[in-house]
Tab-separated table of C-alpha atoms and ligand atoms in Angstrom:
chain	number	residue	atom	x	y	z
F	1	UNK	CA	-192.065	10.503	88.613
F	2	UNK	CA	-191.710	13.062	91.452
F	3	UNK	CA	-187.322	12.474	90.782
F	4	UNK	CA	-188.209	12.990	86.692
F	5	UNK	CA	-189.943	16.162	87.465
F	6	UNK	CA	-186.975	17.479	89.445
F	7	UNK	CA	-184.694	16.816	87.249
F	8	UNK	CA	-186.257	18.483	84.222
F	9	UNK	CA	-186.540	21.658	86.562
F	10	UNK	CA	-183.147	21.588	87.402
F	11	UNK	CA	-182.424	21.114	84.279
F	12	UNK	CA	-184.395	24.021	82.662
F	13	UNK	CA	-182.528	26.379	85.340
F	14	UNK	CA	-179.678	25.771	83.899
F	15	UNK	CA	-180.479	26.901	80.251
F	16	UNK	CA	-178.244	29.831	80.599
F	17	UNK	CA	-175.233	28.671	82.069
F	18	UNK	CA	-175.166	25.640	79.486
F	19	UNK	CA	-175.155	28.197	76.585
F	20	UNK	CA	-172.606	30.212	78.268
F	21	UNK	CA	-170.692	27.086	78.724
F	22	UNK	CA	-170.814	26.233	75.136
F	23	UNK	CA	-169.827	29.796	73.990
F	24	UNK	CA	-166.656	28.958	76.033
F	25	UNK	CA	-165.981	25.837	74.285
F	26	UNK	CA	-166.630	27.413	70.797
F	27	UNK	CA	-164.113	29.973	71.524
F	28	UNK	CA	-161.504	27.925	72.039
F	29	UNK	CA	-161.272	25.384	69.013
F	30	UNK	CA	-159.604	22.019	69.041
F	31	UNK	CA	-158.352	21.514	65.556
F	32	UNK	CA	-156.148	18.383	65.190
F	33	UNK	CA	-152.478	18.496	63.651
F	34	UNK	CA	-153.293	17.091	60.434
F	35	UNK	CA	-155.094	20.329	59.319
F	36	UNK	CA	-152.438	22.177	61.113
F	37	UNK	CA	-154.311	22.773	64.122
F	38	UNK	CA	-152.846	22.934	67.927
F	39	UNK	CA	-155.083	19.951	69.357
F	40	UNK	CA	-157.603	19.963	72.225
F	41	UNK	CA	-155.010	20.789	74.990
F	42	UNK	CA	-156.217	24.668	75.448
F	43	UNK	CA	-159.893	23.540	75.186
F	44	UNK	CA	-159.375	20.287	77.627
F	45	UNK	CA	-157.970	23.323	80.313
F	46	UNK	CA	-161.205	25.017	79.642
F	47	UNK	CA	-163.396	22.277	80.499
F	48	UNK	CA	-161.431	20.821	83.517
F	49	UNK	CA	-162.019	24.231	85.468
F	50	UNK	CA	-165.943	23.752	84.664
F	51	UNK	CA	-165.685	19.983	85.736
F	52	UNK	CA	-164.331	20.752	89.060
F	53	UNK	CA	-167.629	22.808	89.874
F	54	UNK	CA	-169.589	19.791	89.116
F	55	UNK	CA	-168.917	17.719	91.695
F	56	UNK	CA	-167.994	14.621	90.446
F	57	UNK	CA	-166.643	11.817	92.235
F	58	UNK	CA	-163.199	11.434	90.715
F	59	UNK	CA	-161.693	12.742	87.174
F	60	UNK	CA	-158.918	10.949	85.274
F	61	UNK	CA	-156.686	11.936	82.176
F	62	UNK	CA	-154.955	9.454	79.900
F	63	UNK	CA	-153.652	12.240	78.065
F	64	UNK	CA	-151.989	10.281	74.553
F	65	UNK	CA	-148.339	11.613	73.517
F	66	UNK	CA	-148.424	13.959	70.428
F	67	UNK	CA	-145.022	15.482	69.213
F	68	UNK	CA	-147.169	17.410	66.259
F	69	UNK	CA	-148.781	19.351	68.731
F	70	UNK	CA	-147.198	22.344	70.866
F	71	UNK	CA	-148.647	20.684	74.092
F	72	UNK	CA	-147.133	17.490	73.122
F	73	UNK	CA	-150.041	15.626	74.285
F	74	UNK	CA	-153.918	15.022	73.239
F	75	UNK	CA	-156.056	15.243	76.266
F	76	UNK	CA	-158.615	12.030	77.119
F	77	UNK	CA	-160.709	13.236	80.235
F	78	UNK	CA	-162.584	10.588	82.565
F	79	UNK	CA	-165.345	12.174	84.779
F	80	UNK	CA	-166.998	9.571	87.762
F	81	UNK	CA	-170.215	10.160	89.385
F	82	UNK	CA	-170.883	7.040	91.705
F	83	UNK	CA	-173.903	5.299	91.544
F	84	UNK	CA	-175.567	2.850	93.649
F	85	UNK	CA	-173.676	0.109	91.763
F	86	UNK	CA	-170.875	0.333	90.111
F	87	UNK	CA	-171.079	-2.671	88.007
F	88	UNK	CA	-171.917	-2.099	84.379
F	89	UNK	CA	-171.231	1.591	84.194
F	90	UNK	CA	-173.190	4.160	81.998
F	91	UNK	CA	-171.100	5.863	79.713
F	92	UNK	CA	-171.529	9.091	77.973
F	93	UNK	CA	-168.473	9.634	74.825
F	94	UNK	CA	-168.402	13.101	73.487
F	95	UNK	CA	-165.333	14.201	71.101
F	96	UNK	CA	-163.417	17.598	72.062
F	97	UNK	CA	-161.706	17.896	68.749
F	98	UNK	CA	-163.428	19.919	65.919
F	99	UNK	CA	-163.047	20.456	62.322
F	100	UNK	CA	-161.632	23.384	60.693
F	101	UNK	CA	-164.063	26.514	59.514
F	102	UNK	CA	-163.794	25.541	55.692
F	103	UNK	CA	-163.574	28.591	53.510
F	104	UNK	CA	-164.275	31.402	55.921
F	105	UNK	CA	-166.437	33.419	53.792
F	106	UNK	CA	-169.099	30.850	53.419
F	107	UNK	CA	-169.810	31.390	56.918
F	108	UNK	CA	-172.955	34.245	56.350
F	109	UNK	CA	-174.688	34.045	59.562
F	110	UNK	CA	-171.553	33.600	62.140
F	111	UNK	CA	-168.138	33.880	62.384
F	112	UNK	CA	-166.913	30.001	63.140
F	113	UNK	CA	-165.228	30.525	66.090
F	114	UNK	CA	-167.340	33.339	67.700
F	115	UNK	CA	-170.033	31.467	69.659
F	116	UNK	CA	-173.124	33.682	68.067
F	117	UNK	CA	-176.431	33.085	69.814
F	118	UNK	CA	-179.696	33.726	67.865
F	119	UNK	CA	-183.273	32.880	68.665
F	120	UNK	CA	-182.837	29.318	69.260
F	121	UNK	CA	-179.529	28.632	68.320
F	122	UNK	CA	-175.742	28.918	69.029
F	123	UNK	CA	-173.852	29.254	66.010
F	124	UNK	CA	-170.091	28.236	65.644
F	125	UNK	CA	-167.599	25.230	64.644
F	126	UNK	CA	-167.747	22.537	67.175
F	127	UNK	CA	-171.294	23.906	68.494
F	128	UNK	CA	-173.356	20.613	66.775
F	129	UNK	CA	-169.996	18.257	66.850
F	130	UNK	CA	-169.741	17.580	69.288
F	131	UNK	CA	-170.176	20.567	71.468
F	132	UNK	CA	-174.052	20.353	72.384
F	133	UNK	CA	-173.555	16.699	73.616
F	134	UNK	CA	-170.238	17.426	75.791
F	135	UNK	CA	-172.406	20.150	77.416
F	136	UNK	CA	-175.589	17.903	77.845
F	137	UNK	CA	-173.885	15.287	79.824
F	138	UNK	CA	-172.290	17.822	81.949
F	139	UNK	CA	-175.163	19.162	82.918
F	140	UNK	CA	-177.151	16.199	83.523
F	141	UNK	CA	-174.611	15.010	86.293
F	142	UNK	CA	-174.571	18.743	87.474
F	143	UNK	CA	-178.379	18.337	88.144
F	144	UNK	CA	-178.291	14.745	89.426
F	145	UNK	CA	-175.457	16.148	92.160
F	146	UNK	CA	-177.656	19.160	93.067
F	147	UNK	CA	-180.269	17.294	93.650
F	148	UNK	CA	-178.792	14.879	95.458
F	149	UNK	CA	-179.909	11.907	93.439
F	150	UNK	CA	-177.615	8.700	92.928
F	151	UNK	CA	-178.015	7.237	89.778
F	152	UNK	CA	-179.068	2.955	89.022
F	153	UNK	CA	-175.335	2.886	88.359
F	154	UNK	CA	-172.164	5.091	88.059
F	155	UNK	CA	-172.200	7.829	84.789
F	156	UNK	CA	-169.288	8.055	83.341
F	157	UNK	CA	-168.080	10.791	81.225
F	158	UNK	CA	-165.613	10.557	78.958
F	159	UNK	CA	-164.234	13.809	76.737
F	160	UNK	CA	-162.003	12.145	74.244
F	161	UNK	CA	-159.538	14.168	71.428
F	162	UNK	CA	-158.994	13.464	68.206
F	163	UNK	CA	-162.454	12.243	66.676
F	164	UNK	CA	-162.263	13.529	63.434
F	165	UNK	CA	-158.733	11.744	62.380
F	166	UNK	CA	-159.484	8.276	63.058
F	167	UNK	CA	-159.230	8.769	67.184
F	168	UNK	CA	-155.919	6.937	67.516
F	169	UNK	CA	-155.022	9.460	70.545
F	170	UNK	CA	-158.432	9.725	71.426
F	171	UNK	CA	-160.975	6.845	72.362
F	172	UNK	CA	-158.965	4.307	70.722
F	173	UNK	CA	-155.969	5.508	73.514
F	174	UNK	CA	-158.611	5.271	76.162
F	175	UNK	CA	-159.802	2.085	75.087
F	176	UNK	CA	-156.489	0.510	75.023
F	177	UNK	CA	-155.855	2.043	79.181
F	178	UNK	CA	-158.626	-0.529	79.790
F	179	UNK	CA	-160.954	1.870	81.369
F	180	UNK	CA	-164.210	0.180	79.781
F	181	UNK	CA	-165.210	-3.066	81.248
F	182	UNK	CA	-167.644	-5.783	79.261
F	183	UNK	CA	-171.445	-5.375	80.011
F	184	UNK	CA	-170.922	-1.476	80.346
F	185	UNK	CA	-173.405	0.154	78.715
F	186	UNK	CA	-172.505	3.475	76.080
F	187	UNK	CA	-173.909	6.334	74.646
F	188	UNK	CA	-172.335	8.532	71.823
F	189	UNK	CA	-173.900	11.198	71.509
F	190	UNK	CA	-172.568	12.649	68.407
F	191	UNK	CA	-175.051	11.640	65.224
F	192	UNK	CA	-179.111	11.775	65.447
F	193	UNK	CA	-182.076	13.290	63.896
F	194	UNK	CA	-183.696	16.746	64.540
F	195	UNK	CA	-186.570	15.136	66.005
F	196	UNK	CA	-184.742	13.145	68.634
F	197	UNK	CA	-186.516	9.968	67.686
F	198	UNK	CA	-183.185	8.019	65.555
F	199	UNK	CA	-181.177	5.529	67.685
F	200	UNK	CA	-178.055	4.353	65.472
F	201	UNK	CA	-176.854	0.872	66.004
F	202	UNK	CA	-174.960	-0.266	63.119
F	203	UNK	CA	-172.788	2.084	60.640
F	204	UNK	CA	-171.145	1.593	57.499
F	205	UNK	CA	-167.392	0.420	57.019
F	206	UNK	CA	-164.838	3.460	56.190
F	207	UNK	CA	-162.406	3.801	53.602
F	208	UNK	CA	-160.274	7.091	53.300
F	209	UNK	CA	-157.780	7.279	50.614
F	210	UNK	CA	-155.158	9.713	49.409
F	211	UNK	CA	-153.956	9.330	45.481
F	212	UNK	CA	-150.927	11.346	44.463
F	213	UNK	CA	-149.870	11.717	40.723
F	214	UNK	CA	-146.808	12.817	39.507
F	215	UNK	CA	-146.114	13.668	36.094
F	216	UNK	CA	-144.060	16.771	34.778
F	217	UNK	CA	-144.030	20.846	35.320
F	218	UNK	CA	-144.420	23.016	32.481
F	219	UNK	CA	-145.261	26.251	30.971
F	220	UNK	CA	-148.962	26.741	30.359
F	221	UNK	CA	-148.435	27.078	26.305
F	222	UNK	CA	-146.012	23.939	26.341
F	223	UNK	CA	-147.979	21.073	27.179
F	224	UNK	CA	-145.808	18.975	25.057
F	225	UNK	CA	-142.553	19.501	27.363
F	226	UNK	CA	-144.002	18.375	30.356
F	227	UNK	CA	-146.913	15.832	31.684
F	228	UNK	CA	-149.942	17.571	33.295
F	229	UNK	CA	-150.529	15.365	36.574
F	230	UNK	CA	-153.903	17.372	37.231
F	231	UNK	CA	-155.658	16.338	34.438
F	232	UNK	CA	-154.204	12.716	34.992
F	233	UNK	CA	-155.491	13.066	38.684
F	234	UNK	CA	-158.976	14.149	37.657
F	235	UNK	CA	-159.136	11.178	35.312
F	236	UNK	CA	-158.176	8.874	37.870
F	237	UNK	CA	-161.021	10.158	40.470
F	238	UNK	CA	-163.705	10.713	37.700
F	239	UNK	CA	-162.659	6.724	36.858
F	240	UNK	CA	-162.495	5.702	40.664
F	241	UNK	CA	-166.010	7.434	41.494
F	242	UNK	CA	-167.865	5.826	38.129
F	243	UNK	CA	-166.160	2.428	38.975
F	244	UNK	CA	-167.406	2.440	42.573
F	245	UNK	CA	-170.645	3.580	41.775
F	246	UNK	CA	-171.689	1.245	39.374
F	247	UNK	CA	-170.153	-1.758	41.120
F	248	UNK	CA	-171.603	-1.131	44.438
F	249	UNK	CA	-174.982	0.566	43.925
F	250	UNK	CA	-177.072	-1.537	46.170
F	251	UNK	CA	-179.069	0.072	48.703
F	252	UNK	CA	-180.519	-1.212	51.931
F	253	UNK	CA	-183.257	0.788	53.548
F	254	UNK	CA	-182.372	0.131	57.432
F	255	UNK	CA	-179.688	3.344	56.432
F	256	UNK	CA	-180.621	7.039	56.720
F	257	UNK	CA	-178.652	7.452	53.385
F	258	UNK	CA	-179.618	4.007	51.903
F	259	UNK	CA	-176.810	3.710	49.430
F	260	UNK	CA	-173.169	3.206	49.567
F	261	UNK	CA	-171.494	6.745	49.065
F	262	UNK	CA	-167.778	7.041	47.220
F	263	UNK	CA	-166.971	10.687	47.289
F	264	UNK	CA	-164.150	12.905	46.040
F	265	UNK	CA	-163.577	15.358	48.930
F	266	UNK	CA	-159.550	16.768	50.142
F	267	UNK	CA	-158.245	18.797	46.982
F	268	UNK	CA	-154.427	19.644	47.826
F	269	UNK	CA	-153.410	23.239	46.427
F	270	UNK	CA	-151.277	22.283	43.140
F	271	UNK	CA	-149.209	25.228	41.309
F	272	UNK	CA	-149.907	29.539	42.157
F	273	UNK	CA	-150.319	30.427	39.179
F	274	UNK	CA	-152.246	29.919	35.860
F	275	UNK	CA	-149.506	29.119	33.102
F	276	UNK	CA	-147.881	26.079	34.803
F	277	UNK	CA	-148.880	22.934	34.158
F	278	UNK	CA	-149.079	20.919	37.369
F	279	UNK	CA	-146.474	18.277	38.196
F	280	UNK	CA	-148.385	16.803	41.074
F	281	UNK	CA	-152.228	16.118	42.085
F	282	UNK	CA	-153.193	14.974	45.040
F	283	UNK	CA	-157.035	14.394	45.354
F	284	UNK	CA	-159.063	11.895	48.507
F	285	UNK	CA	-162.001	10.052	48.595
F	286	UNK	CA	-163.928	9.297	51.631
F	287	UNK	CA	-166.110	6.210	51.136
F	288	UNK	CA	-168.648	4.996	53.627
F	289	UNK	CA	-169.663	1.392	52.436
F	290	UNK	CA	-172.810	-0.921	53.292
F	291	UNK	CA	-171.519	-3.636	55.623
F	292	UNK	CA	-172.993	-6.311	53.149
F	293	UNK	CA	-170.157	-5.224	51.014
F	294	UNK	CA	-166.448	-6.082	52.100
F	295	UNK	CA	-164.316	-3.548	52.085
F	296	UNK	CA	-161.298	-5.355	51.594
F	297	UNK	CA	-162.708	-5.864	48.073
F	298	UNK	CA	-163.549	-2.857	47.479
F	299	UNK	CA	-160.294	-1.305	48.644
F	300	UNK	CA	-158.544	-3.876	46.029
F	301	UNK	CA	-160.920	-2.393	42.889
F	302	UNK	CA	-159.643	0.877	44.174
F	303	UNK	CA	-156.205	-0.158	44.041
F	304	UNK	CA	-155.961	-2.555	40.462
F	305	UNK	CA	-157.910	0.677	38.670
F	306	UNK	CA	-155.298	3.177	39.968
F	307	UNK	CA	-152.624	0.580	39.266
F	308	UNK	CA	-154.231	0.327	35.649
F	309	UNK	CA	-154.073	4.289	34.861
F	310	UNK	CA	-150.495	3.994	35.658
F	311	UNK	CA	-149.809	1.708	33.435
F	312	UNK	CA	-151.504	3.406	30.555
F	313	UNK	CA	-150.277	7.019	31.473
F	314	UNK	CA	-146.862	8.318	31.851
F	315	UNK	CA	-147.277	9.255	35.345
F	316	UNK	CA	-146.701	8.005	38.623
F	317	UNK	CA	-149.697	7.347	40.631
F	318	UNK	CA	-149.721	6.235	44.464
F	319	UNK	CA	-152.312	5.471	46.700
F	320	UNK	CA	-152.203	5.641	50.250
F	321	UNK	CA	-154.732	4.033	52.750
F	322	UNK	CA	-155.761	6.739	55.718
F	323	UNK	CA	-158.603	4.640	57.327
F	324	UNK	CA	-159.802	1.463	56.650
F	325	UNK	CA	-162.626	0.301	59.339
F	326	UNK	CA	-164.929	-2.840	58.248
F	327	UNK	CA	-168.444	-2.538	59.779
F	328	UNK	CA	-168.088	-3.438	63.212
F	329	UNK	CA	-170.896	-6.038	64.940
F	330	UNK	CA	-173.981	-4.320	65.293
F	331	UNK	CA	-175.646	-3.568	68.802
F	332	UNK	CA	-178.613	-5.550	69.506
F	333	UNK	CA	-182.475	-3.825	69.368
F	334	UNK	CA	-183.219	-5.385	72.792
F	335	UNK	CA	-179.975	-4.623	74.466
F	336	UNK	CA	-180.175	-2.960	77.659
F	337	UNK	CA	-178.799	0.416	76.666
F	338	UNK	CA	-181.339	0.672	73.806
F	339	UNK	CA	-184.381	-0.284	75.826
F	340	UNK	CA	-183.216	2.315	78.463
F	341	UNK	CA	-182.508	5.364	75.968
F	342	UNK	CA	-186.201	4.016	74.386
F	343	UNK	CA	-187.561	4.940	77.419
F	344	UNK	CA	-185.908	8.200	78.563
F	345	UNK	CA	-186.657	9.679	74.674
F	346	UNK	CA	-189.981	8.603	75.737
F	347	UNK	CA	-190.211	10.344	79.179
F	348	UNK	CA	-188.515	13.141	77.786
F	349	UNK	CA	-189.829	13.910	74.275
F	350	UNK	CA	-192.947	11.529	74.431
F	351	UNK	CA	-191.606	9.441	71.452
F	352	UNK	CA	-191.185	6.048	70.283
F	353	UNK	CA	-187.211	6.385	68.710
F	354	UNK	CA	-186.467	3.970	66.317
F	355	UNK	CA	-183.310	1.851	65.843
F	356	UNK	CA	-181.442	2.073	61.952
F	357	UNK	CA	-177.890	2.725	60.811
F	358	UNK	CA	-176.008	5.566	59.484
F	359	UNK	CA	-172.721	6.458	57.713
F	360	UNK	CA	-170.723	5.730	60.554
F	361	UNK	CA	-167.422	7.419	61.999
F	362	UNK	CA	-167.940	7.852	65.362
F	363	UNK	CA	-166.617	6.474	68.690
F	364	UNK	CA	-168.925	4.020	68.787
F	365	UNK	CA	-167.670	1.469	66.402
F	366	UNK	CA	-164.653	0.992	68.550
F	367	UNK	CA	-166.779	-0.186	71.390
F	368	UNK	CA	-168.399	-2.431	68.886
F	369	UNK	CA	-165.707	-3.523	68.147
F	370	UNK	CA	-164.631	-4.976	71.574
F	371	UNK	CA	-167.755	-6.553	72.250
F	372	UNK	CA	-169.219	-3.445	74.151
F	373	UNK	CA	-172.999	-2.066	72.783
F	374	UNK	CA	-172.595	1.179	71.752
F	375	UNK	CA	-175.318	3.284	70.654
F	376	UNK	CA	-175.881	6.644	68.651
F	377	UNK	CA	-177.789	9.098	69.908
F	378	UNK	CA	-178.455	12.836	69.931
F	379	UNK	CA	-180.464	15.318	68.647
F	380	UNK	CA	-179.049	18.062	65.980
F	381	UNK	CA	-179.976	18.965	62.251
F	382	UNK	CA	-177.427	17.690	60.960
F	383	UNK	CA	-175.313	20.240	60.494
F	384	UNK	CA	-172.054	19.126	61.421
F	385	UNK	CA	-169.001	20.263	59.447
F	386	UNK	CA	-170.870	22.979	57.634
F	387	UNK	CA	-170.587	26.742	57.341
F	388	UNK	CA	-172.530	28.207	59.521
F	389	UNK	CA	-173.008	24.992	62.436
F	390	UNK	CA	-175.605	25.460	65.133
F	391	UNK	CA	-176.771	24.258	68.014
F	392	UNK	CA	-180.027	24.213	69.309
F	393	UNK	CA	-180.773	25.197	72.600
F	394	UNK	CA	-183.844	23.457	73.233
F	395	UNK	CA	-182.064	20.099	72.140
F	396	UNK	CA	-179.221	20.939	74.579
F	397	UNK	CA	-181.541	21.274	77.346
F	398	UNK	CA	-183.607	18.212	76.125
F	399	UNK	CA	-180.846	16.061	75.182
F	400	UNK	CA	-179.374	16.669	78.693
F	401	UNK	CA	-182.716	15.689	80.103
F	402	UNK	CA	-182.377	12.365	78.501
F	403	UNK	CA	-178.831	11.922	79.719
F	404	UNK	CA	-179.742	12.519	83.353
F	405	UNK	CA	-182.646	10.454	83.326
F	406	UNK	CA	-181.624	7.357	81.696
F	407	UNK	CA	-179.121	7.143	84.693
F	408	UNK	CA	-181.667	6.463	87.183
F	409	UNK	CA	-183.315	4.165	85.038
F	410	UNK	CA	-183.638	0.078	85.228
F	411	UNK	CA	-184.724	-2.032	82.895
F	412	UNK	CA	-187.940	-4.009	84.511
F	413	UNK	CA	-187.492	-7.494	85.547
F	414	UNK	CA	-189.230	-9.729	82.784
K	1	ZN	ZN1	-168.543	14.409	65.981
């Protein structure tokens, strides 16, 4: 108890310098090549420097090659703090990548990439997603060193790139450099509730698609003379989202967002001006799909019905697959890593955090994947991707608690 209170001291001392840090991190945003952003090289400089004040034990990089970015490279960051075994490791996975601001002007109470503090919150792209959590488990080693405490086991950190596209360069790279071990335990801290009381342990199965029509160019006036692949396009994702509703409606309660969700979301730019009649359309859907569904299925109702509006229509329609991900095992209630983060939320925010699924998407499912529990935790508001992200500073500070403290737990003998 007397080690708890320390640490939430030490903590709390640091309030300032973890904002600061995060204002840092804001300013330099990692945007990923495929929406024409440099990568997470500049930002993965950034946060070296301030992981060589920590102290940690050793710090790795499994950097992935990248020709579509300047750097040539995507940066993977390992950060060791040894513990007094070093069997079954703690991890903490935070993503360095970020999305892009979205329309700029939406942004009304920060600019995206400014790092804008106010009362409680710092505002910018990347502060929520993934920013808060990379802090947070910075600063919990920071205190653990400064205070001299060695954790149950080593904390590892790991700063991966590429998150938001599928983390093929990212955690998938790092996975594949065999730097996890079976009977590790991990925490991704990058989905939650604002209340800190959500621990996510199953997720959905992803589909992303991409359907390109083709039909003809024309004059505005002279519909006739050419084939109008927007309105085409439209049909085909008004068809696809009606299709996929109706077919796979059921809902199952253990989810945050109970149903099965099929939406429309990339719109490329078509012609630049009014009075041409497209020639091409390319819409995406990003589908997030119950795991008592399989997705192969549904990919293949996706893929007869745009096969089917080809046939009918003049055009030429193509789909492409960008992610397909079926629900990966879920993590067991009573596994070690969810008793321990049970009883840190506890210590820390004197709650009793509950276990459920959400849409999915994050590192975690990879982990699942192999065989290696992987859990979900943070709290945020849920503002991820938005105009106008925040952070809160009091679940910065909080959340780090948590990280620092489950470290030096054990789960009792039984
Ligand atoms: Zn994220």
């Amino acid at each position: 108890m007397e080690t708890q209170q320390a640490i939430f001291n030490q903590i709390d001392m640091f309030k300032q310098e973890m904002v600061d840090v995060l204002k840092q991190l804001i300013h330099v945003s990692a945007i990923g090549p495929e929406s024409s952003g440099e990568g997470e090289t500049q930002k993965a400089d950034v946060l070296m420097k301030i992981l060589s004040h920590v102290g940690f034990d050793g710090i790795e990089r499994y950097d992935a090659v990248d020709s579509r970015v300047p750097s040539g490279k995507r940066p993977n960051i390992v950060a060791y703090y040894q513990g007094e075994t070093d069997a079954n490791r703690l991890w903490i996975v935070s993503h360095l990548d970020v999305v892009p601001s979205g329309e700029e002007t939406l942004w009304k109470i920060a600019r995206p990439f400014e790092a804008t503090v106010k009362d409680d919150c710092v505002f910018g792209r990347g502060s929520e997603d993934n920013g808060q959590s990379l802090v947070a488990s910075v600063f919990a080693i920071k205190a653990l060193k400064d205070l001299n405490i060695k954790p149950k086991r080593t904390i590892a950190l790991a700063f991966v790139s590429d998150e938001e596209q599928g983390s093929a360069m990212g955690i998938q790279h790092l996975i594949g450099k065999g730097v996890f071990r079976k009977g590790d335990l991990v925490l991704v801290p990058d989905g939650g509730s604002p209340t800190g009381d959500f621990i996510e342990i199953i997720e959905k199965s992803i589909l992303w698609f991409k359907v390109t029509t083709v039909g003809k160019q024309t004059h505005g006036s002279l519909p006739n003379k050419g084939l109008n692949a927007h309105r085409i396009g439209m049909q085909v994702a008004l068809a696809l989202d009606e299709m996929l509703h109706a077919k796979y409606g059921k809902k199952d309660y253990y989810f945050t967002e109970p149903l099965s969700t099929f939406e429309p979301t990339k719109k490329e730019k078509n012609v630049d001006a009014v009075n041409i009649i497209p020639g091409e359309d390319v819409f995406y859907f990003d589908c997030r799909i119950l795991p008592n569904y399989d997705v192969e299925k549904v990919w293949g109702d996706i893929k007869s019905l745009v096969a089917d509006f080809e046939a009918k229509t003049e055009a030429k329609i193509t789909i492409e697959l960008l992610q397909k991900q079926a629900t990966p095992p879920f993590v067991d209630g009573n596994s070690e890593v969810v008793s321990l983060l049970k009883l840190a939320i506890k210590r820390v925010r004197g709650l009793e955090a509950k276990v459920g699924g959400i849409g999915g998407g994050t590192c975690a499912a990879f982990f699942r994947k192999i065989g290696i529990p992987a859990v979900v935790w943070s709290t945020i508001d849920e503002v991820a991707h938005q105009p106008d992200e925040y952070a809160r500073i009091s679940n910065l500070v909080e959340d780090a608690k948590v990280f620092a403290l489950l470290s030096t737990l054990q789960r009792e003998s039984r």
